[in-house]
């Protein structure tokens, strides 16, 4: 019998398990479907190498529907560290206005003043640690490439941004800042400092923290309105029941809602359609899927030798606001030193909608724990998102035409055919917009008065005792930033509450 079982050793789960197990009297079990590498020497190169994402060696093999009729691969990390172990290591925070909006939905603990201490606690900012809004002693080191380490495409990006009149911003995580910046990144040289490296490595020595890798949680056990245990399939294929006083679900924005539904917690009609016994009808589970739709311009370089798949893919960032928008920093533009194509050298520039109005949904395909859920993004169906992706893409094309960048390119590979009209760009967005890989919101926080809220602001599941959800799925909306730091911040914040305010959780 454990005090706490944490399901999923991802960005949130590692931070939460590490913080909660700081109390030596609290026996914590961290359960992870993927493998665990207990030191860097035994860690495979794809997880160490932060210059590019790891897409397949430690992946769930999912796919998603970005827009109607398309089925596209959807990477998610399956290993201790979760998606933080396979990602690009962009370490951006949401803007204060994101959290003002969260708080306004009935979540006062999650206003900017409420989240800033957790953002500070998680980081060791090697450039600006002494600034009031930064931390200098957390488990995740954050650094920006200096000009001397910038590769050619990123130097050209800064030159183009300057020519287009965007301001420079030394610290993209400055709360009120915007403009062209060196990207803050949680990497040291090539090393990706995932949450397995930053949080688990120092915590795994504790006798009160157990880690069970290669153990798939098949469902939660609900007895008389209380979550009392988890059912797992262990590495030998055997089914086990493990009990705890509190269960924390941190399997990420795709798997957490799927596990809830398989356990009889979700929209009644959907559960019944799959023959799952309904323990509680929770209509919000799987709804409110929020992400960052994106579309890139790709170019063929004049000098193929410029494309080096062994160099950093990302070094720079532009955070800015769409014309006439009342949502500050609702757009991002990113230079990509190379694209995924290995057969033909290419580089690109991505335009990304950071403040998304539309929502997708996630549905069970089957009650089988090995069956992937259906992930339906509905990108660009909300006109406000479409208009801003079109505006952003126009700006991306302006970047591509700036001499600093145009001089590096032989030609534009996508889109073909000169200057596209807005109508044509809108068509491209509807056909080709893809995910920033930032799904969240599928078990959202909200007060009990919100019928679509799944958990309260402490992460406690409405109407089910002994169950917390703490990962990207509880975000009410995607923040205007890549989501890793915010997912870690959630694990930090709820982990700290578990340690310092255990009575809130019945511990
Ligand atoms: C390729 C890629 C690139 C990205 N790049 C960036 C970036 O540069 N910057 C950024 O900010 N964000 C990035 N993201 C997004 C960011 O990494 C995620 O938002 C964040 O890691 C989500 O954290 P989480 O804890 O919610 O989920 P995850 O980190 O995905 O953790 C979930 C964990 O639960 C485990 N799990 C799931 N189901 C089960 C089960 N049934 N039983 C046991 N364990 C289970 C998973 O294996 C995983 O370890 C990227 C994501 C991807 C996939």
PDB file of N, CA, C and O and ligand atoms in Angstrom, residues 7-13 31-34 53-55 60 74-84 86-92 185-186 215-218 250-253 255-256 259 262 436-439 470-473 475 481-485 487-488, ligand 1:
ATOM      1  N   UNK A   7       0.815   8.106 -12.016  1.00  0.00           N
ATOM      2  CA  UNK A   7       0.744   7.358 -13.288  1.00  0.00           C
ATOM      3  C   UNK A   7       1.339   8.220 -14.390  1.00  0.00           C
ATOM      4  O   UNK A   7       0.791   9.254 -14.753  1.00  0.00           O
ATOM      5  N   UNK A   8       2.501   7.810 -14.910  1.00  0.00           N
ATOM      6  CA  UNK A   8       3.144   8.541 -16.005  1.00  0.00           C
ATOM      7  C   UNK A   8       4.315   9.366 -15.517  1.00  0.00           C
ATOM      8  O   UNK A   8       4.147  10.312 -14.745  1.00  0.00           O
ATOM      9  N   UNK A   9       5.533   8.979 -15.979  1.00  0.00           N
ATOM     10  CA  UNK A   9       6.749   9.700 -15.573  1.00  0.00           C
ATOM     11  C   UNK A   9       7.123  10.717 -16.640  1.00  0.00           C
ATOM     12  O   UNK A   9       8.232  10.719 -17.147  1.00  0.00           O
ATOM     13  N   UNK A  10       6.171  11.587 -17.005  1.00  0.00           N
ATOM     14  CA  UNK A  10       6.438  12.618 -17.999  1.00  0.00           C
ATOM     15  C   UNK A  10       6.849  13.921 -17.348  1.00  0.00           C
ATOM     16  O   UNK A  10       7.318  13.944 -16.197  1.00  0.00           O
ATOM     17  N   UNK A  11       6.659  15.020 -18.085  1.00  0.00           N
ATOM     18  CA  UNK A  11       7.065  16.333 -17.577  1.00  0.00           C
ATOM     19  C   UNK A  11       6.409  16.612 -16.233  1.00  0.00           C
ATOM     20  O   UNK A  11       7.072  16.986 -15.258  1.00  0.00           O
ATOM     21  N   UNK A  12       5.092  16.450 -16.166  1.00  0.00           N
ATOM     22  CA  UNK A  12       4.397  16.750 -14.910  1.00  0.00           C
ATOM     23  C   UNK A  12       4.662  15.662 -13.876  1.00  0.00           C
ATOM     24  O   UNK A  12       4.919  15.969 -12.701  1.00  0.00           O
ATOM     25  N   UNK A  13       4.587  14.390 -14.296  1.00  0.00           N
ATOM     26  CA  UNK A  13       4.688  13.286 -13.343  1.00  0.00           C
ATOM     27  C   UNK A  13       6.027  13.232 -12.646  1.00  0.00           C
ATOM     28  O   UNK A  13       6.101  12.971 -11.432  1.00  0.00           O
ATOM     29  N   UNK A  31       4.699   5.074 -11.842  1.00  0.00           N
ATOM     30  CA  UNK A  31       4.486   3.986 -12.804  1.00  0.00           C
ATOM     31  C   UNK A  31       4.615   4.538 -14.216  1.00  0.00           C
ATOM     32  O   UNK A  31       3.979   5.548 -14.552  1.00  0.00           O
ATOM     33  N   UNK A  32       5.417   3.890 -15.055  1.00  0.00           N
ATOM     34  CA  UNK A  32       5.657   4.392 -16.414  1.00  0.00           C
ATOM     35  C   UNK A  32       5.561   3.235 -17.417  1.00  0.00           C
ATOM     36  O   UNK A  32       6.166   2.185 -17.218  1.00  0.00           O
ATOM     37  N   UNK A  33       4.837   3.488 -18.508  1.00  0.00           N
ATOM     38  CA  UNK A  33       4.669   2.452 -19.532  1.00  0.00           C
ATOM     39  C   UNK A  33       5.977   2.167 -20.273  1.00  0.00           C
ATOM     40  O   UNK A  33       6.233   1.033 -20.696  1.00  0.00           O
ATOM     41  N   UNK A  34       6.793   3.199 -20.465  1.00  0.00           N
ATOM     42  CA  UNK A  34       8.022   3.046 -21.240  1.00  0.00           C
ATOM     43  C   UNK A  34       9.196   2.613 -20.379  1.00  0.00           C
ATOM     44  O   UNK A  34       9.064   2.404 -19.164  1.00  0.00           O
ATOM     45  N   UNK A  53      14.352  16.181 -32.477  1.00  0.00           N
ATOM     46  CA  UNK A  53      13.419  15.378 -31.695  1.00  0.00           C
ATOM     47  C   UNK A  53      13.681  13.891 -31.894  1.00  0.00           C
ATOM     48  O   UNK A  53      14.198  13.471 -32.921  1.00  0.00           O
ATOM     49  N   UNK A  54      13.274  13.118 -30.895  1.00  0.00           N
ATOM     50  CA  UNK A  54      13.248  11.662 -31.050  1.00  0.00           C
ATOM     51  C   UNK A  54      11.814  11.301 -31.428  1.00  0.00           C
ATOM     52  O   UNK A  54      10.892  11.542 -30.644  1.00  0.00           O
ATOM     53  N   UNK A  55      11.615  10.753 -32.621  1.00  0.00           N
ATOM     54  CA  UNK A  55      10.250  10.555 -33.116  1.00  0.00           C
ATOM     55  C   UNK A  55       9.742   9.122 -33.029  1.00  0.00           C
ATOM     56  O   UNK A  55       8.549   8.900 -33.098  1.00  0.00           O
ATOM     57  N   UNK A  60       4.738   6.438 -28.716  1.00  0.00           N
ATOM     58  CA  UNK A  60       3.497   5.678 -28.573  1.00  0.00           C
ATOM     59  C   UNK A  60       2.925   5.233 -29.918  1.00  0.00           C
ATOM     60  O   UNK A  60       1.954   4.471 -29.950  1.00  0.00           O
ATOM     61  N   UNK A  74       1.558  11.299 -34.688  1.00  0.00           N
ATOM     62  CA  UNK A  74       1.500  12.238 -33.558  1.00  0.00           C
ATOM     63  C   UNK A  74       2.461  11.765 -32.471  1.00  0.00           C
ATOM     64  O   UNK A  74       2.101  10.926 -31.647  1.00  0.00           O
ATOM     65  N   UNK A  75       3.697  12.256 -32.461  1.00  0.00           N
ATOM     66  CA  UNK A  75       4.664  11.730 -31.487  1.00  0.00           C
ATOM     67  C   UNK A  75       4.319  12.101 -30.043  1.00  0.00           C
ATOM     68  O   UNK A  75       3.839  13.208 -29.776  1.00  0.00           O
ATOM     69  N   UNK A  76       4.558  11.171 -29.132  1.00  0.00           N
ATOM     70  CA  UNK A  76       4.415  11.360 -27.676  1.00  0.00           C
ATOM     71  C   UNK A  76       5.451  10.462 -27.022  1.00  0.00           C
ATOM     72  O   UNK A  76       5.530   9.271 -27.357  1.00  0.00           O
ATOM     73  N   UNK A  77       6.220  10.970 -26.091  1.00  0.00           N
ATOM     74  CA  UNK A  77       7.286  10.183 -25.481  1.00  0.00           C
ATOM     75  C   UNK A  77       6.759   9.048 -24.615  1.00  0.00           C
ATOM     76  O   UNK A  77       5.831   9.237 -23.825  1.00  0.00           O
ATOM     77  N   UNK A  78       7.369   7.857 -24.787  1.00  0.00           N
ATOM     78  CA  UNK A  78       7.013   6.687 -23.967  1.00  0.00           C
ATOM     79  C   UNK A  78       8.298   6.205 -23.312  1.00  0.00           C
ATOM     80  O   UNK A  78       8.970   5.283 -23.795  1.00  0.00           O
ATOM     81  N   UNK A  79       8.648   6.798 -22.198  1.00  0.00           N
ATOM     82  CA  UNK A  79       9.928   6.554 -21.534  1.00  0.00           C
ATOM     83  C   UNK A  79       9.902   7.427 -20.278  1.00  0.00           C
ATOM     84  O   UNK A  79       9.122   8.385 -20.218  1.00  0.00           O
ATOM     85  N   UNK A  80      10.746   7.142 -19.271  1.00  0.00           N
ATOM     86  CA  UNK A  80      10.780   8.080 -18.152  1.00  0.00           C
ATOM     87  C   UNK A  80      11.280   9.432 -18.677  1.00  0.00           C
ATOM     88  O   UNK A  80      12.238   9.495 -19.436  1.00  0.00           O
ATOM     89  N   UNK A  81      10.594  10.484 -18.271  1.00  0.00           N
ATOM     90  CA  UNK A  81      10.805  11.817 -18.864  1.00  0.00           C
ATOM     91  C   UNK A  81       9.658  12.171 -19.792  1.00  0.00           C
ATOM     92  O   UNK A  81       9.408  13.334 -20.080  1.00  0.00           O
ATOM     93  N   UNK A  82       8.949  11.147 -20.304  1.00  0.00           N
ATOM     94  CA  UNK A  82       7.778  11.377 -21.154  1.00  0.00           C
ATOM     95  C   UNK A  82       8.137  12.198 -22.385  1.00  0.00           C
ATOM     96  O   UNK A  82       9.202  12.013 -22.988  1.00  0.00           O
ATOM     97  N   UNK A  83       7.283  13.120 -22.764  1.00  0.00           N
ATOM     98  CA  UNK A  83       7.542  13.915 -23.966  1.00  0.00           C
ATOM     99  C   UNK A  83       8.706  14.873 -23.747  1.00  0.00           C
ATOM    100  O   UNK A  83       9.341  15.303 -24.717  1.00  0.00           O
ATOM    101  N   UNK A  84       9.040  15.181 -22.497  1.00  0.00           N
ATOM    102  CA  UNK A  84      10.207  16.047 -22.255  1.00  0.00           C
ATOM    103  C   UNK A  84      11.502  15.314 -22.632  1.00  0.00           C
ATOM    104  O   UNK A  84      12.544  15.945 -22.807  1.00  0.00           O
ATOM    105  N   UNK A  86      11.834  13.528 -25.386  1.00  0.00           N
ATOM    106  CA  UNK A  86      11.944  13.392 -26.851  1.00  0.00           C
ATOM    107  C   UNK A  86      11.803  14.736 -27.559  1.00  0.00           C
ATOM    108  O   UNK A  86      11.848  14.805 -28.775  1.00  0.00           O
ATOM    109  N   UNK A  87      11.583  15.821 -26.805  1.00  0.00           N
ATOM    110  CA  UNK A  87      11.147  17.065 -27.440  1.00  0.00           C
ATOM    111  C   UNK A  87      12.303  17.964 -27.875  1.00  0.00           C
ATOM    112  O   UNK A  87      13.479  17.608 -27.779  1.00  0.00           O
ATOM    113  N   UNK A  88      11.942  19.170 -28.334  1.00  0.00           N
ATOM    114  CA  UNK A  88      12.921  20.089 -28.925  1.00  0.00           C
ATOM    115  C   UNK A  88      13.640  20.933 -27.865  1.00  0.00           C
ATOM    116  O   UNK A  88      14.523  21.714 -28.207  1.00  0.00           O
ATOM    117  N   UNK A  89      13.218  20.830 -26.624  1.00  0.00           N
ATOM    118  CA  UNK A  89      13.786  21.549 -25.470  1.00  0.00           C
ATOM    119  C   UNK A  89      13.581  23.066 -25.523  1.00  0.00           C
ATOM    120  O   UNK A  89      14.346  23.820 -24.921  1.00  0.00           O
ATOM    121  N   UNK A  90      12.550  23.500 -26.218  1.00  0.00           N
ATOM    122  CA  UNK A  90      12.182  24.922 -26.154  1.00  0.00           C
ATOM    123  C   UNK A  90      11.570  25.163 -24.777  1.00  0.00           C
ATOM    124  O   UNK A  90      10.656  24.438 -24.376  1.00  0.00           O
ATOM    125  N   UNK A  91      12.098  26.162 -24.075  1.00  0.00           N
ATOM    126  CA  UNK A  91      11.674  26.380 -22.686  1.00  0.00           C
ATOM    127  C   UNK A  91      11.036  27.762 -22.541  1.00  0.00           C
ATOM    128  O   UNK A  91      11.608  28.675 -21.957  1.00  0.00           O
ATOM    129  N   UNK A  92       9.830  27.872 -23.084  1.00  0.00           N
ATOM    130  CA  UNK A  92       9.109  29.152 -23.023  1.00  0.00           C
ATOM    131  C   UNK A  92       7.981  29.063 -22.009  1.00  0.00           C
ATOM    132  O   UNK A  92       7.313  28.029 -21.914  1.00  0.00           O
ATOM    133  N   UNK A 185      16.263  27.484 -23.914  1.00  0.00           N
ATOM    134  CA  UNK A 185      16.204  26.030 -24.134  1.00  0.00           C
ATOM    135  C   UNK A 185      16.747  25.271 -22.926  1.00  0.00           C
ATOM    136  O   UNK A 185      17.732  25.688 -22.325  1.00  0.00           O
ATOM    137  N   UNK A 186      16.091  24.148 -22.619  1.00  0.00           N
ATOM    138  CA  UNK A 186      16.565  23.329 -21.487  1.00  0.00           C
ATOM    139  C   UNK A 186      17.504  22.240 -22.003  1.00  0.00           C
ATOM    140  O   UNK A 186      17.216  21.050 -21.944  1.00  0.00           O
ATOM    141  N   UNK A 215       5.511  -0.630 -17.311  1.00  0.00           N
ATOM    142  CA  UNK A 215       4.304  -1.048 -16.606  1.00  0.00           C
ATOM    143  C   UNK A 215       3.156  -0.182 -17.102  1.00  0.00           C
ATOM    144  O   UNK A 215       3.124   1.026 -16.849  1.00  0.00           O
ATOM    145  N   UNK A 216       2.241  -0.798 -17.821  1.00  0.00           N
ATOM    146  CA  UNK A 216       1.143  -0.053 -18.444  1.00  0.00           C
ATOM    147  C   UNK A 216      -0.058  -0.022 -17.505  1.00  0.00           C
ATOM    148  O   UNK A 216      -0.537  -1.080 -17.070  1.00  0.00           O
ATOM    149  N   UNK A 217      -0.533   1.172 -17.184  1.00  0.00           N
ATOM    150  CA  UNK A 217      -1.767   1.276 -16.402  1.00  0.00           C
ATOM    151  C   UNK A 217      -2.931   1.016 -17.350  1.00  0.00           C
ATOM    152  O   UNK A 217      -3.115   1.734 -18.339  1.00  0.00           O
ATOM    153  N   UNK A 218      -3.682  -0.041 -17.070  1.00  0.00           N
ATOM    154  CA  UNK A 218      -4.788  -0.402 -17.960  1.00  0.00           C
ATOM    155  C   UNK A 218      -6.070   0.314 -17.537  1.00  0.00           C
ATOM    156  O   UNK A 218      -6.867   0.698 -18.374  1.00  0.00           O
ATOM    157  N   UNK A 250      -1.034  11.319 -14.385  1.00  0.00           N
ATOM    158  CA  UNK A 250      -0.166  12.276 -15.083  1.00  0.00           C
ATOM    159  C   UNK A 250       0.342  11.633 -16.374  1.00  0.00           C
ATOM    160  O   UNK A 250       1.517  11.684 -16.695  1.00  0.00           O
ATOM    161  N   UNK A 251      -0.592  11.024 -17.110  1.00  0.00           N
ATOM    162  CA  UNK A 251      -0.224  10.280 -18.322  1.00  0.00           C
ATOM    163  C   UNK A 251      -0.269  11.159 -19.568  1.00  0.00           C
ATOM    164  O   UNK A 251      -0.125  10.649 -20.679  1.00  0.00           O
ATOM    165  N   UNK A 252      -0.465  12.474 -19.383  1.00  0.00           N
ATOM    166  CA  UNK A 252      -0.440  13.399 -20.518  1.00  0.00           C
ATOM    167  C   UNK A 252      -1.834  13.621 -21.098  1.00  0.00           C
ATOM    168  O   UNK A 252      -2.790  12.901 -20.786  1.00  0.00           O
ATOM    169  N   UNK A 253      -1.933  14.621 -21.971  1.00  0.00           N
ATOM    170  CA  UNK A 253      -3.246  15.093 -22.444  1.00  0.00           C
ATOM    171  C   UNK A 253      -3.940  14.111 -23.380  1.00  0.00           C
ATOM    172  O   UNK A 253      -5.122  14.262 -23.664  1.00  0.00           O
ATOM    173  N   UNK A 255      -3.285  10.377 -23.061  1.00  0.00           N
ATOM    174  CA  UNK A 255      -3.542   9.122 -22.345  1.00  0.00           C
ATOM    175  C   UNK A 255      -4.325   9.326 -21.044  1.00  0.00           C
ATOM    176  O   UNK A 255      -5.061   8.426 -20.637  1.00  0.00           O
ATOM    177  N   UNK A 256      -4.181  10.467 -20.383  1.00  0.00           N
ATOM    178  CA  UNK A 256      -4.962  10.641 -19.135  1.00  0.00           C
ATOM    179  C   UNK A 256      -6.464  10.552 -19.398  1.00  0.00           C
ATOM    180  O   UNK A 256      -7.168   9.786 -18.722  1.00  0.00           O
ATOM    181  N   UNK A 259      -7.404   6.945 -20.160  1.00  0.00           N
ATOM    182  CA  UNK A 259      -7.433   6.075 -18.967  1.00  0.00           C
ATOM    183  C   UNK A 259      -8.705   6.358 -18.157  1.00  0.00           C
ATOM    184  O   UNK A 259      -9.372   5.439 -17.673  1.00  0.00           O
ATOM    185  N   UNK A 262     -11.592   4.664 -19.924  1.00  0.00           N
ATOM    186  CA  UNK A 262     -11.553   3.197 -19.782  1.00  0.00           C
ATOM    187  C   UNK A 262     -11.945   2.749 -18.382  1.00  0.00           C
ATOM    188  O   UNK A 262     -12.337   1.609 -18.158  1.00  0.00           O
ATOM    189  N   UNK A 436       1.521  21.697 -33.241  1.00  0.00           N
ATOM    190  CA  UNK A 436       2.798  22.043 -32.605  1.00  0.00           C
ATOM    191  C   UNK A 436       3.213  20.982 -31.594  1.00  0.00           C
ATOM    192  O   UNK A 436       4.174  21.181 -30.864  1.00  0.00           O
ATOM    193  N   UNK A 437       2.474  19.879 -31.524  1.00  0.00           N
ATOM    194  CA  UNK A 437       2.697  18.790 -30.560  1.00  0.00           C
ATOM    195  C   UNK A 437       2.459  19.261 -29.120  1.00  0.00           C
ATOM    196  O   UNK A 437       3.144  18.846 -28.196  1.00  0.00           O
ATOM    197  N   UNK A 438       1.465  20.161 -28.967  1.00  0.00           N
ATOM    198  CA  UNK A 438       1.194  20.728 -27.644  1.00  0.00           C
ATOM    199  C   UNK A 438      -0.243  20.459 -27.193  1.00  0.00           C
ATOM    200  O   UNK A 438      -0.937  21.381 -26.761  1.00  0.00           O
ATOM    201  N   UNK A 439      -0.731  19.212 -27.271  1.00  0.00           N
ATOM    202  CA  UNK A 439      -2.118  18.987 -26.865  1.00  0.00           C
ATOM    203  C   UNK A 439      -2.296  19.219 -25.379  1.00  0.00           C
ATOM    204  O   UNK A 439      -1.412  18.900 -24.582  1.00  0.00           O
ATOM    205  N   UNK A 470      -2.971  15.616 -12.900  1.00  0.00           N
ATOM    206  CA  UNK A 470      -1.960  16.678 -12.847  1.00  0.00           C
ATOM    207  C   UNK A 470      -1.023  16.552 -14.038  1.00  0.00           C
ATOM    208  O   UNK A 470       0.025  15.915 -13.955  1.00  0.00           O
ATOM    209  N   UNK A 471      -1.403  17.106 -15.148  1.00  0.00           N
ATOM    210  CA  UNK A 471      -0.539  17.131 -16.346  1.00  0.00           C
ATOM    211  C   UNK A 471      -1.144  18.114 -17.331  1.00  0.00           C
ATOM    212  O   UNK A 471      -2.050  18.890 -16.964  1.00  0.00           O
ATOM    213  N   UNK A 472      -0.687  18.068 -18.595  1.00  0.00           N
ATOM    214  CA  UNK A 472      -1.155  19.055 -19.569  1.00  0.00           C
ATOM    215  C   UNK A 472      -2.667  18.971 -19.791  1.00  0.00           C
ATOM    216  O   UNK A 472      -3.267  19.926 -20.287  1.00  0.00           O
ATOM    217  N   UNK A 473      -3.278  17.858 -19.424  1.00  0.00           N
ATOM    218  CA  UNK A 473      -4.714  17.750 -19.688  1.00  0.00           C
ATOM    219  C   UNK A 473      -5.538  18.677 -18.801  1.00  0.00           C
ATOM    220  O   UNK A 473      -6.674  18.978 -19.143  1.00  0.00           O
ATOM    221  N   UNK A 475      -4.893  21.839 -18.134  1.00  0.00           N
ATOM    222  CA  UNK A 475      -4.851  23.247 -18.552  1.00  0.00           C
ATOM    223  C   UNK A 475      -6.212  23.605 -19.152  1.00  0.00           C
ATOM    224  O   UNK A 475      -6.690  22.895 -20.043  1.00  0.00           O
ATOM    225  N   UNK A 481       2.547  29.618 -25.494  1.00  0.00           N
ATOM    226  CA  UNK A 481       3.945  29.163 -25.441  1.00  0.00           C
ATOM    227  C   UNK A 481       3.956  27.664 -25.610  1.00  0.00           C
ATOM    228  O   UNK A 481       2.960  26.989 -25.306  1.00  0.00           O
ATOM    229  N   UNK A 482       5.080  27.126 -26.050  1.00  0.00           N
ATOM    230  CA  UNK A 482       5.285  25.691 -26.089  1.00  0.00           C
ATOM    231  C   UNK A 482       5.028  25.168 -24.678  1.00  0.00           C
ATOM    232  O   UNK A 482       5.319  25.850 -23.697  1.00  0.00           O
ATOM    233  N   UNK A 483       4.496  23.972 -24.556  1.00  0.00           N
ATOM    234  CA  UNK A 483       3.816  23.602 -23.310  1.00  0.00           C
ATOM    235  C   UNK A 483       4.665  22.901 -22.247  1.00  0.00           C
ATOM    236  O   UNK A 483       4.187  22.650 -21.148  1.00  0.00           O
ATOM    237  N   UNK A 484       5.935  22.560 -22.567  1.00  0.00           N
ATOM    238  CA  UNK A 484       6.680  21.747 -21.609  1.00  0.00           C
ATOM    239  C   UNK A 484       6.849  22.452 -20.254  1.00  0.00           C
ATOM    240  O   UNK A 484       6.583  21.864 -19.206  1.00  0.00           O
ATOM    241  N   UNK A 485       7.299  23.710 -20.264  1.00  0.00           N
ATOM    242  CA  UNK A 485       7.528  24.381 -18.974  1.00  0.00           C
ATOM    243  C   UNK A 485       6.236  24.487 -18.179  1.00  0.00           C
ATOM    244  O   UNK A 485       6.236  24.375 -16.947  1.00  0.00           O
ATOM    245  N   UNK A 487       3.682  22.377 -18.319  1.00  0.00           N
ATOM    246  CA  UNK A 487       3.380  21.041 -17.781  1.00  0.00           C
ATOM    247  C   UNK A 487       4.249  20.766 -16.545  1.00  0.00           C
ATOM    248  O   UNK A 487       3.773  20.230 -15.535  1.00  0.00           O
ATOM    249  N   UNK A 488       5.514  21.163 -16.607  1.00  0.00           N
ATOM    250  CA  UNK A 488       6.392  20.966 -15.435  1.00  0.00           C
ATOM    251  C   UNK A 488       5.890  21.830 -14.279  1.00  0.00           C
ATOM    252  O   UNK A 488       5.836  21.384 -13.123  1.00  0.00           O
TER     253      UNK A 488
HETATM  254  C1  LIG B   1       8.249  15.680 -30.574  1.00  0.00           C
HETATM  255  C2  LIG B   1       7.822  16.696 -29.538  1.00  0.00           C
HETATM  256  C3  LIG B   1       8.452  17.925 -29.471  1.00  0.00           C
HETATM  257  C4  LIG B   1       8.058  18.866 -28.523  1.00  0.00           C
HETATM  258  N1  LIG B   1       8.793  19.998 -28.370  1.00  0.00           N
HETATM  259  C5  LIG B   1       8.539  20.816 -27.333  1.00  0.00           C
HETATM  260  C6  LIG B   1       9.415  21.882 -27.013  1.00  0.00           C
HETATM  261  O1  LIG B   1      10.470  22.045 -27.615  1.00  0.00           O
HETATM  262  N2  LIG B   1       9.075  22.712 -26.001  1.00  0.00           N
HETATM  263  C7  LIG B   1       7.920  22.553 -25.305  1.00  0.00           C
HETATM  264  O2  LIG B   1       7.641  23.380 -24.431  1.00  0.00           O
HETATM  265  N3  LIG B   1       7.103  21.528 -25.542  1.00  0.00           N
HETATM  266  C8  LIG B   1       7.406  20.625 -26.508  1.00  0.00           C
HETATM  267  N4  LIG B   1       6.624  19.537 -26.699  1.00  0.00           N
HETATM  268  C9  LIG B   1       5.467  19.345 -25.805  1.00  0.00           C
HETATM  269  C10 LIG B   1       5.855  18.984 -24.374  1.00  0.00           C
HETATM  270  O3  LIG B   1       6.945  18.085 -24.367  1.00  0.00           O
HETATM  271  C11 LIG B   1       4.620  18.412 -23.669  1.00  0.00           C
HETATM  272  O4  LIG B   1       3.618  19.407 -23.626  1.00  0.00           O
HETATM  273  C12 LIG B   1       4.891  17.950 -22.241  1.00  0.00           C
HETATM  274  O5  LIG B   1       5.985  17.077 -22.184  1.00  0.00           O
HETATM  275  C13 LIG B   1       3.631  17.285 -21.706  1.00  0.00           C
HETATM  276  O6  LIG B   1       3.864  16.822 -20.403  1.00  0.00           O
HETATM  277  P1  LIG B   1       2.873  15.781 -19.703  1.00  0.00           P
HETATM  278  O7  LIG B   1       3.448  15.457 -18.396  1.00  0.00           O
HETATM  279  O8  LIG B   1       1.493  16.323 -19.760  1.00  0.00           O
HETATM  280  O9  LIG B   1       2.874  14.491 -20.667  1.00  0.00           O
HETATM  281  P2  LIG B   1       4.094  13.568 -21.089  1.00  0.00           P
HETATM  282  O10 LIG B   1       5.387  14.251 -20.862  1.00  0.00           O
HETATM  283  O11 LIG B   1       3.793  13.086 -22.450  1.00  0.00           O
HETATM  284  O12 LIG B   1       4.049  12.370 -20.049  1.00  0.00           O
HETATM  285  C14 LIG B   1       3.104  11.359 -20.007  1.00  0.00           C
HETATM  286  C15 LIG B   1       3.785  10.082 -19.504  1.00  0.00           C
HETATM  287  O13 LIG B   1       2.801   9.127 -19.158  1.00  0.00           O
HETATM  288  C16 LIG B   1       3.191   7.850 -19.653  1.00  0.00           C
HETATM  289  N5  LIG B   1       1.961   7.080 -19.843  1.00  0.00           N
HETATM  290  C17 LIG B   1       0.941   7.342 -20.694  1.00  0.00           C
HETATM  291  N6  LIG B   1      -0.017   6.403 -20.576  1.00  0.00           N
HETATM  292  C18 LIG B   1       0.413   5.523 -19.643  1.00  0.00           C
HETATM  293  C19 LIG B   1      -0.142   4.344 -19.097  1.00  0.00           C
HETATM  294  N7  LIG B   1      -1.326   3.856 -19.496  1.00  0.00           N
HETATM  295  N8  LIG B   1       0.556   3.673 -18.147  1.00  0.00           N
HETATM  296  C20 LIG B   1       1.760   4.156 -17.706  1.00  0.00           C
HETATM  297  N9  LIG B   1       2.337   5.277 -18.210  1.00  0.00           N
HETATM  298  C21 LIG B   1       1.658   5.955 -19.160  1.00  0.00           C
HETATM  299  C22 LIG B   1       3.899   8.197 -20.963  1.00  0.00           C
HETATM  300  O14 LIG B   1       4.701   7.135 -21.430  1.00  0.00           O
HETATM  301  C23 LIG B   1       4.678   9.437 -20.570  1.00  0.00           C
HETATM  302  O15 LIG B   1       5.925   9.108 -20.005  1.00  0.00           O
HETATM  303  C24 LIG B   1       6.982  18.575 -27.641  1.00  0.00           C
HETATM  304  C25 LIG B   1       6.349  17.335 -27.703  1.00  0.00           C
HETATM  305  C26 LIG B   1       6.757  16.391 -28.627  1.00  0.00           C
HETATM  306  C27 LIG B   1       6.093  15.043 -28.643  1.00  0.00           C
END
